[in-house]
CSV table of C-alpha atoms and ligand atoms in Angstrom, one decimal:
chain,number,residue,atom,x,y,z
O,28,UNK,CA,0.0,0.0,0.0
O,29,UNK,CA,1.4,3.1,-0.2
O,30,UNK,CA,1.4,5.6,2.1
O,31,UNK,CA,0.4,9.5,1.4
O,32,UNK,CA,0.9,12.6,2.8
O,33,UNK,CA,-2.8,13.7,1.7
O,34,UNK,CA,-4.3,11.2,3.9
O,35,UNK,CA,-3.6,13.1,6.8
O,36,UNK,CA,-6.0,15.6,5.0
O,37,UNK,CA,-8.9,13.0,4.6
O,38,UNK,CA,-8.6,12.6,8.4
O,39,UNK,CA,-9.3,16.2,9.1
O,40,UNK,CA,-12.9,17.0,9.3
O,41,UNK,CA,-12.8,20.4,6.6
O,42,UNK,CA,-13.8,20.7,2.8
O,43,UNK,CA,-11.2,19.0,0.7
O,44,UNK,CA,-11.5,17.6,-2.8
O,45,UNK,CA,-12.5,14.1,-1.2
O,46,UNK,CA,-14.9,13.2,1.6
O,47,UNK,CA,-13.3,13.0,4.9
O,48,UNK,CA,-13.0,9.9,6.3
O,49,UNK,CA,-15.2,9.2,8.7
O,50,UNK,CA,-14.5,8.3,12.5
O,51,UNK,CA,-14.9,4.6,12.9
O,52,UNK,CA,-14.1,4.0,9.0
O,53,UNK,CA,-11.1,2.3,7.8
O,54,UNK,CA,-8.1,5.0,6.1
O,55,UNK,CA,-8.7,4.8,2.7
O,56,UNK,CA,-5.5,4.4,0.7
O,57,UNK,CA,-4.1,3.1,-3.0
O,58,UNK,CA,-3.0,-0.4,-2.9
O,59,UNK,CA,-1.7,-2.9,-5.1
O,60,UNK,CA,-2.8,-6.4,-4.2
O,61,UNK,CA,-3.6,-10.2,-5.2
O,62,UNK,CA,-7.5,-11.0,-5.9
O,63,UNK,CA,-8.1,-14.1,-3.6
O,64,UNK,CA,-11.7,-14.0,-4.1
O,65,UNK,CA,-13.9,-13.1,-7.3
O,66,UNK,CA,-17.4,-13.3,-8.6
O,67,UNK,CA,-16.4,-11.4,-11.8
O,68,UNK,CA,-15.0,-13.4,-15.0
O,69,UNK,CA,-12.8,-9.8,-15.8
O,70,UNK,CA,-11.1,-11.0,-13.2
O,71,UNK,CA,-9.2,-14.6,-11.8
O,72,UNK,CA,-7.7,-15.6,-8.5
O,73,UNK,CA,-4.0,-14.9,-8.6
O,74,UNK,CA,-4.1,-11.3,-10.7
O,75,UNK,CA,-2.5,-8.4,-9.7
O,76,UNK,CA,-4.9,-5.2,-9.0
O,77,UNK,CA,-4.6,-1.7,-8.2
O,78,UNK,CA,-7.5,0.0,-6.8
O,79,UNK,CA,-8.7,2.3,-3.4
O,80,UNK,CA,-8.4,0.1,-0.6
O,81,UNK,CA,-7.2,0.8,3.1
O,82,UNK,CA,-4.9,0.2,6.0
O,83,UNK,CA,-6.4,-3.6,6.2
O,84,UNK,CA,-5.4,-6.7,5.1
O,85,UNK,CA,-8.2,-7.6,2.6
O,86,UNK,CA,-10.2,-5.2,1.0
O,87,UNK,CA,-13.8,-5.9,-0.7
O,88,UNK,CA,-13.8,-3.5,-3.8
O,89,UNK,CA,-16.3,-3.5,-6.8
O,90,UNK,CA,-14.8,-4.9,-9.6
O,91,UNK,CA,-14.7,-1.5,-11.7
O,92,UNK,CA,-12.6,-0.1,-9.4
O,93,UNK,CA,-9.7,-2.2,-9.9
O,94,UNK,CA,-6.6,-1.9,-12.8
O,95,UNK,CA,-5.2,-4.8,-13.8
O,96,UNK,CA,-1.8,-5.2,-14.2
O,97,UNK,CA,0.5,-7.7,-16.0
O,98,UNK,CA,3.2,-9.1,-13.7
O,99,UNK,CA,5.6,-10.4,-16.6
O,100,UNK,CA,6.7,-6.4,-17.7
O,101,UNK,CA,9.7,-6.8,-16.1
O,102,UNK,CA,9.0,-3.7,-13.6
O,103,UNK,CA,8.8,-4.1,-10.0
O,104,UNK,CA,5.1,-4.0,-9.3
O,105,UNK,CA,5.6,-1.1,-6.5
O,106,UNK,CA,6.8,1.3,-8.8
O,107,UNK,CA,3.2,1.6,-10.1
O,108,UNK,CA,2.2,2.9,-6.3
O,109,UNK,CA,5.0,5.8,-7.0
O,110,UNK,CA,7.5,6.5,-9.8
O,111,UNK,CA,5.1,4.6,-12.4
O,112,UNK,CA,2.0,5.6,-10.4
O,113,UNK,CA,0.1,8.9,-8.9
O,114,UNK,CA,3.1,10.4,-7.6
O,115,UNK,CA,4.7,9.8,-11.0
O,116,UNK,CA,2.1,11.2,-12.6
O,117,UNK,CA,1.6,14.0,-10.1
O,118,UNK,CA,5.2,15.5,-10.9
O,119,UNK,CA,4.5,14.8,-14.6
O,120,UNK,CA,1.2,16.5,-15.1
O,121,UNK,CA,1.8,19.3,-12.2
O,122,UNK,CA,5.3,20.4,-13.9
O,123,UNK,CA,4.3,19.8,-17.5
O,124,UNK,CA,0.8,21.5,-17.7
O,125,UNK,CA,0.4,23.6,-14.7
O,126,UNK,CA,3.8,24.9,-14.8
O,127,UNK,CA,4.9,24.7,-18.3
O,128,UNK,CA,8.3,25.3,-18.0
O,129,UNK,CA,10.7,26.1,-20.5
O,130,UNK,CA,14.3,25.8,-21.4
O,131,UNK,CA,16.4,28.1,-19.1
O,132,UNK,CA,14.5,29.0,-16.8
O,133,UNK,CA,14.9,28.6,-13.5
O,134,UNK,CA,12.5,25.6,-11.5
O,135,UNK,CA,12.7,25.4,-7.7
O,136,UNK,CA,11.0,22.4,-6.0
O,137,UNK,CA,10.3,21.7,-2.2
O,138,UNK,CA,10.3,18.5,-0.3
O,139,UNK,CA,12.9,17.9,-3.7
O,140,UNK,CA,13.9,14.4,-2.8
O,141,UNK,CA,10.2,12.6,-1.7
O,142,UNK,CA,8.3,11.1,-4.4
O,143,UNK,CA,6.7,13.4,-6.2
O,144,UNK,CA,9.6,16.3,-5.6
O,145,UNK,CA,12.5,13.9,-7.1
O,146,UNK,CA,10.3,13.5,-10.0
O,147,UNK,CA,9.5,16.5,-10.8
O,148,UNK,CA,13.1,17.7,-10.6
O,149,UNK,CA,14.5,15.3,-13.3
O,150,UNK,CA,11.9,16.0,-15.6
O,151,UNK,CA,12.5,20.0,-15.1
O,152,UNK,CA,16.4,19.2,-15.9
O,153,UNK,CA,15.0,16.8,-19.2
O,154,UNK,CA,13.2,20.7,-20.3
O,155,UNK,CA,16.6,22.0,-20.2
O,156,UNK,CA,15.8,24.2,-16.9
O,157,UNK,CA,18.1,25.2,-13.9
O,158,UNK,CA,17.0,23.3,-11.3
O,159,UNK,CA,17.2,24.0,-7.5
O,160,UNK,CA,15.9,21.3,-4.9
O,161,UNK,CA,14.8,22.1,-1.1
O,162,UNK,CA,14.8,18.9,1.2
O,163,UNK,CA,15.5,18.4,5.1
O,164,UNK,CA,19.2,16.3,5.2
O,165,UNK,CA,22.4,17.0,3.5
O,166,UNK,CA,22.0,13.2,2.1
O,167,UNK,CA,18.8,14.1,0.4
O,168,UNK,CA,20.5,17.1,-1.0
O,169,UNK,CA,23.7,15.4,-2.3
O,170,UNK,CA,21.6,12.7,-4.0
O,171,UNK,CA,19.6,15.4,-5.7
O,172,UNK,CA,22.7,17.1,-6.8
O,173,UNK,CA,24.8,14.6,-6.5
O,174,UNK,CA,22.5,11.3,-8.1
O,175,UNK,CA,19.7,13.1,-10.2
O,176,UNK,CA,21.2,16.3,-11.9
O,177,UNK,CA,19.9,18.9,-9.9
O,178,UNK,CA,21.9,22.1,-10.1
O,179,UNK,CA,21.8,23.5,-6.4
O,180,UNK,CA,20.5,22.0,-3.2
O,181,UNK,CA,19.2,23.8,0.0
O,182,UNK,CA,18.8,22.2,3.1
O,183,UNK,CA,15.9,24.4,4.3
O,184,UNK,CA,16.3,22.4,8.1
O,185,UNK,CA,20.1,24.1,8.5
O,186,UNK,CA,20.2,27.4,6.1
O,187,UNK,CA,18.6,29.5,8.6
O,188,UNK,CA,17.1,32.4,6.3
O,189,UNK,CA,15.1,30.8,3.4
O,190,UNK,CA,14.6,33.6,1.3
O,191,UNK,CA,18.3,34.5,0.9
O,192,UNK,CA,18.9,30.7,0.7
O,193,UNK,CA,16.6,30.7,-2.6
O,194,UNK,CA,18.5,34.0,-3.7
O,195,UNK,CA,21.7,33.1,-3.2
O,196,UNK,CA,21.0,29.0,-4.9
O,197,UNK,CA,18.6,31.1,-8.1
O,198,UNK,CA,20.8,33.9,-8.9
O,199,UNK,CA,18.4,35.2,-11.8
O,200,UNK,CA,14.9,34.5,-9.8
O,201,UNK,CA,12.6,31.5,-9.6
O,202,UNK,CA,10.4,31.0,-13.1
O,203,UNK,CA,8.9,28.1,-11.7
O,204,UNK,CA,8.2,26.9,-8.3
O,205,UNK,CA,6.9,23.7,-7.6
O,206,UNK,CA,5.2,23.6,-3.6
O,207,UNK,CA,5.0,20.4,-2.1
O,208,UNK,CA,5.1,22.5,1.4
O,209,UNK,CA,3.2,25.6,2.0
O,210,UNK,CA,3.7,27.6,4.7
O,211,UNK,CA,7.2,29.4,4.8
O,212,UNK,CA,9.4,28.0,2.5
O,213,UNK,CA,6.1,29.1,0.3
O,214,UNK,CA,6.3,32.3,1.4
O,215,UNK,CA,9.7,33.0,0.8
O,216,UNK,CA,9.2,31.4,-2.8
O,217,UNK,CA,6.9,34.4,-3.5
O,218,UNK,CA,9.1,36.5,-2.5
O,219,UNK,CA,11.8,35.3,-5.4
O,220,UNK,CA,9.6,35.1,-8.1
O,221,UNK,CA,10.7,36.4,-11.5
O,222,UNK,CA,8.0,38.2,-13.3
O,223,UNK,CA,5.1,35.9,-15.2
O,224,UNK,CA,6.3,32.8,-12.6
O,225,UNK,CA,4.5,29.7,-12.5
O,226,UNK,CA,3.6,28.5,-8.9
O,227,UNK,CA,2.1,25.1,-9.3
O,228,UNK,CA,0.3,24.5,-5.7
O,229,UNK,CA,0.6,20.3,-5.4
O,230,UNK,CA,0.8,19.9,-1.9
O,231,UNK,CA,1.3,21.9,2.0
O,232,UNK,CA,3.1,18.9,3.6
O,233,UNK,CA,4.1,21.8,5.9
O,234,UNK,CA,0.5,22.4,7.6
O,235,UNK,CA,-1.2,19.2,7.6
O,236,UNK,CA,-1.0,18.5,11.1
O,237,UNK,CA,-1.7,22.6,12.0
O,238,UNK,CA,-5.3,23.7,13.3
O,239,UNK,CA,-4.3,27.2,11.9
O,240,UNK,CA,-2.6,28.4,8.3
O,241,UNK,CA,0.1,30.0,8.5
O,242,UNK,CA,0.3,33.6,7.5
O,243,UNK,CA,1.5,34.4,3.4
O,244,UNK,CA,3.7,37.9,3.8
O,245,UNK,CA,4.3,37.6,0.4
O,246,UNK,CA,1.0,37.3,-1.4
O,247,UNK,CA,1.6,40.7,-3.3
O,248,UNK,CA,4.6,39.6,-5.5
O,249,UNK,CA,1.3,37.8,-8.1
O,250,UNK,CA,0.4,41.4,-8.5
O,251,UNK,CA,3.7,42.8,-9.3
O,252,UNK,CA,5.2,39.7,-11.1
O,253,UNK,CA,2.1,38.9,-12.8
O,254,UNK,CA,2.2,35.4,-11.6
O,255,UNK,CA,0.4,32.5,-12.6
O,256,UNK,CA,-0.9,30.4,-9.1
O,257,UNK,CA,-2.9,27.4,-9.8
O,258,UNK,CA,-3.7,24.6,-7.7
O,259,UNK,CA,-4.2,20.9,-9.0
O,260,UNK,CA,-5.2,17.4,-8.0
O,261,UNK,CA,-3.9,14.5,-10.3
O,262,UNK,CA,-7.0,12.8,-10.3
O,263,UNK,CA,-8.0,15.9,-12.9
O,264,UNK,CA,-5.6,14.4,-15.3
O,265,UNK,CA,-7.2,11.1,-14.9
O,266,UNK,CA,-8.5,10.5,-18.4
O,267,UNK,CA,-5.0,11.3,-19.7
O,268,UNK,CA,-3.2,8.8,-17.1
O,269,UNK,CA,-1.6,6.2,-19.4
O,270,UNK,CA,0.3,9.1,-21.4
O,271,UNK,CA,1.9,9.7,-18.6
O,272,UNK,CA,2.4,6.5,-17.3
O,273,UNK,CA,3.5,5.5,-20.8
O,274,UNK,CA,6.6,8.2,-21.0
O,275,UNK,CA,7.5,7.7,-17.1
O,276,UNK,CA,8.2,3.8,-17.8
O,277,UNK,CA,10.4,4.9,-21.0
O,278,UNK,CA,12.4,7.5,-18.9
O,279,UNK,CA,13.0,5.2,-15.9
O,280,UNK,CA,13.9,2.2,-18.0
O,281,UNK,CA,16.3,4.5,-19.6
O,282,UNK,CA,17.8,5.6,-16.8
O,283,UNK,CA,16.7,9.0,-17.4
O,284,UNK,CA,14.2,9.2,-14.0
O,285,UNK,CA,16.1,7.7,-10.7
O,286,UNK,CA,13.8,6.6,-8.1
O,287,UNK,CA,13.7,6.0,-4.3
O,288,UNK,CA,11.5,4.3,-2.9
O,289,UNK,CA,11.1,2.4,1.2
O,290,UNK,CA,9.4,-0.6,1.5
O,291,UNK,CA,8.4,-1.2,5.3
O,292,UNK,CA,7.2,-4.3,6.3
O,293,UNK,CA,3.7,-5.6,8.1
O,294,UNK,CA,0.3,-3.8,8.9
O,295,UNK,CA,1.4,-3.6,12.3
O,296,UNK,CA,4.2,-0.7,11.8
O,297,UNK,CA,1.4,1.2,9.3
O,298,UNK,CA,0.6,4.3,11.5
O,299,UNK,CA,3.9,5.0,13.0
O,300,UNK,CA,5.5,4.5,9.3
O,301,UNK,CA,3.2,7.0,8.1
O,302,UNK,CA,4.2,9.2,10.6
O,303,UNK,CA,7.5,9.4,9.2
O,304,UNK,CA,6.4,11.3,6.0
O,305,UNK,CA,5.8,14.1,8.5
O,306,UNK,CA,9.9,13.9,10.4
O,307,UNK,CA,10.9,13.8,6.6
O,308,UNK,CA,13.1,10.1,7.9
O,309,UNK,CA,11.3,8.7,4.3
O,310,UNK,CA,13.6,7.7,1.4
O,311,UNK,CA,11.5,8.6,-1.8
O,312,UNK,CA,8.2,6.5,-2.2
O,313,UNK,CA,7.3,4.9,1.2
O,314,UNK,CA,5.0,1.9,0.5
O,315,UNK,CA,4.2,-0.7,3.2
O,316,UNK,CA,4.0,-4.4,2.4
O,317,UNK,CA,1.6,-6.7,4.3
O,318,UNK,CA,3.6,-10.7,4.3
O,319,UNK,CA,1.1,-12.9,1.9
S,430,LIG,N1,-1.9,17.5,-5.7
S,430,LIG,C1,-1.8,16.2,-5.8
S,430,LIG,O1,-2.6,15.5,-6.6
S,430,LIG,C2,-0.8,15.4,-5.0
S,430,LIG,C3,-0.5,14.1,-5.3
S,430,LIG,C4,0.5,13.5,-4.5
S,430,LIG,C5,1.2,14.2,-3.5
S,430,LIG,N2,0.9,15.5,-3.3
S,430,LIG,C6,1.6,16.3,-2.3
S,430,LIG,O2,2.9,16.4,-2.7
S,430,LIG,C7,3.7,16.5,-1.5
S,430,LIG,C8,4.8,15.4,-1.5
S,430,LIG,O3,4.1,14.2,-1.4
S,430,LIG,P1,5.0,12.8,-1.6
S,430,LIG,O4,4.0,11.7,-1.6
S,430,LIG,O5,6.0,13.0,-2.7
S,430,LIG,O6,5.8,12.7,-0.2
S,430,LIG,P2,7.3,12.7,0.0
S,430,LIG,O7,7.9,14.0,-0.5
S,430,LIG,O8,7.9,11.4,-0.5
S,430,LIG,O9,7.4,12.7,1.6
S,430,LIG,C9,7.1,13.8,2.4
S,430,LIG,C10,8.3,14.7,2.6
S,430,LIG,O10,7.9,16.0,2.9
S,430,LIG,C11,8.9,16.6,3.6
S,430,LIG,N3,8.3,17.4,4.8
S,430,LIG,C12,7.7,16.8,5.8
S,430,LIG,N4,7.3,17.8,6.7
S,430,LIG,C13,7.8,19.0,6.2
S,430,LIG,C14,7.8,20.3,6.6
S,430,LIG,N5,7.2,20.7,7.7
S,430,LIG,N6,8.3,21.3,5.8
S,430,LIG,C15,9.0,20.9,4.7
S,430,LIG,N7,9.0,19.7,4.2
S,430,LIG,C16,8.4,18.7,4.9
S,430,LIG,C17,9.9,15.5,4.1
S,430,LIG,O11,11.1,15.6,3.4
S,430,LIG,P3,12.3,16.6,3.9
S,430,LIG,O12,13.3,15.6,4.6
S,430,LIG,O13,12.8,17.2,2.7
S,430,LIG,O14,11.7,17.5,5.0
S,430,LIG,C18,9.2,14.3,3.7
S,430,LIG,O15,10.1,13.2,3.4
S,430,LIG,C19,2.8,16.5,-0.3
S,430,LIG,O16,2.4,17.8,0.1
S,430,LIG,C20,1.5,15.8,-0.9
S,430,LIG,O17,0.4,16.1,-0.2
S,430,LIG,C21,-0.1,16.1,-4.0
């Protein structure tokens, strides 16, 4: 199964672009499973599935719901909960379309080296962009500059002021940012913007367990940058999915996307393993395997 930061958002009770889950229910989440039990001939005992299932060990899902997937393509199967799945396609739809970025200009993406950040990063450097990654350890920032291509790497946990840490690592201004965060690493995005910027909005890691938002000082640099701020969920690229899917699995095989991902063992370690997306202690994709 893998494991989301946005799920803490389903477990708050405030308008979000899913139903909350309700107390008592199970935590919905996007697994990748066996079917051991059918009354469908679509599908047999023994395929592989994805679908929405939950923090559970079976899951009872109408048959619509589930994509099949073929086991002999030579790909391990988890990388169609992350590189080759909806984080993939998150970074691939949120840089590509929301963003539009183009060659030489500068892209600057938070949370850099989780799932969706790392992503998002190579594909900005495959546009022919300047690339500058944010992330919480000096090894996450050494693998993004280091592993992946990035040009510059700030290690917003250690460099104290993060608005002259953005000057200093985009000399000529931020074109695009890409927020995984919110908060104030948002904040002092804004404040680096060049004029017509790109902010694509994907995810506020930063204030999901906060009661309160926290304040933006910097809203006014749209006005004077004419900047281009647009939110997005991936499920409203879902008719073009396999497109995307399609040119991740070419670039990974490639070599041209590098992935991480964590694969934590047994149901019992789910909640303080999804914790851990919140300390920033992940590796890439965290995805949680429950022993057949
Ligand atoms: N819009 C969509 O459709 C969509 C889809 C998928 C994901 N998302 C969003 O994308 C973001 C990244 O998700 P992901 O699945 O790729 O997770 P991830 O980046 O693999 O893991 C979360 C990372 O966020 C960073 N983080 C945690 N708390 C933070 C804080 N207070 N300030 C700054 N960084 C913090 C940590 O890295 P560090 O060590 O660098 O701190 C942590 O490893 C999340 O905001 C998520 O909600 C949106």
């Amino acid at each position: 199964m893998s494991l989301d930061p946005a799920k803490r958002g389903w477990m708050s009770d405030a308008p979000n672009y899913i139903e909350p889950i309700a107390l008592g229910y199970e935590v919905r989440i996007s697994v990748l499973g066996r079917v051991v039990k059918s009354n469908i001939p679509d599908f047999a005992v023994g395929d592989i599935a994805m679908t929405m299932g939950a923090w559970e060990q079976y899951t009872t899902v109408p048959g619509a719901t589930l994509n099949k997937l073929d086991e002999g393509l030579g790909i391990p199967l988890s990388l169609f909960l992350g590189v080759l799945g909806p984080t993939g396609v998150t970074a691939y739809f949120g840089l590509l379309d929301v963003a539009q970025p183009q060659p030489g200009e500068t892209v600057l993406v938070s949370a850099a080296a989780g799932a969706v950040g790392s992503v998002v990063g190579q594909i900005a450097k495959m546009q022919g962009c300047r690339v500058v990654g944010m992330a919480g350890t000096d090894d996450k920032c050494q693998w993004l500059t280091g592993e992946l291509g990035f040009d510059a790497a700030i290690n917003y946990k250690t460099c104290g002021d993060y608005e002259a840490a953005i000057r200093e690592t985009c000399p000529d201004g931020v074109d695009v940012y890409f927020d995984n965060v919110g908060g104030e690493i948002l904040d002092a995005a804004l404040a680096c913007l060049n004029q017509h910027a790109r902010v694509a909005v994907c995810g506020w890691i930063s204030t999901y367990n906060d009661s309160e938002l926290p304040a933006l000082t910097n809203l006014w640099q749209l006005v004077a940058q004419s900047v281009t701020i647009r939110g997005f969920v991936v499920l409203d690229f879902l008719d073009r999915f396999p497109e995307a899917i399609a040119q991740l699995a070419e670039w990974v095989m490639a070599g041209k996307i590098k992935y991480r991902e964590e694969i934590v063992d047994g149901l019992d370690n789910v909640l303080p393993t999804f914790l851990r997306l919140f300390e920033g202690s992940n590796s890439g994709k965290l995805v949680l395997r429950i022993p057949e």
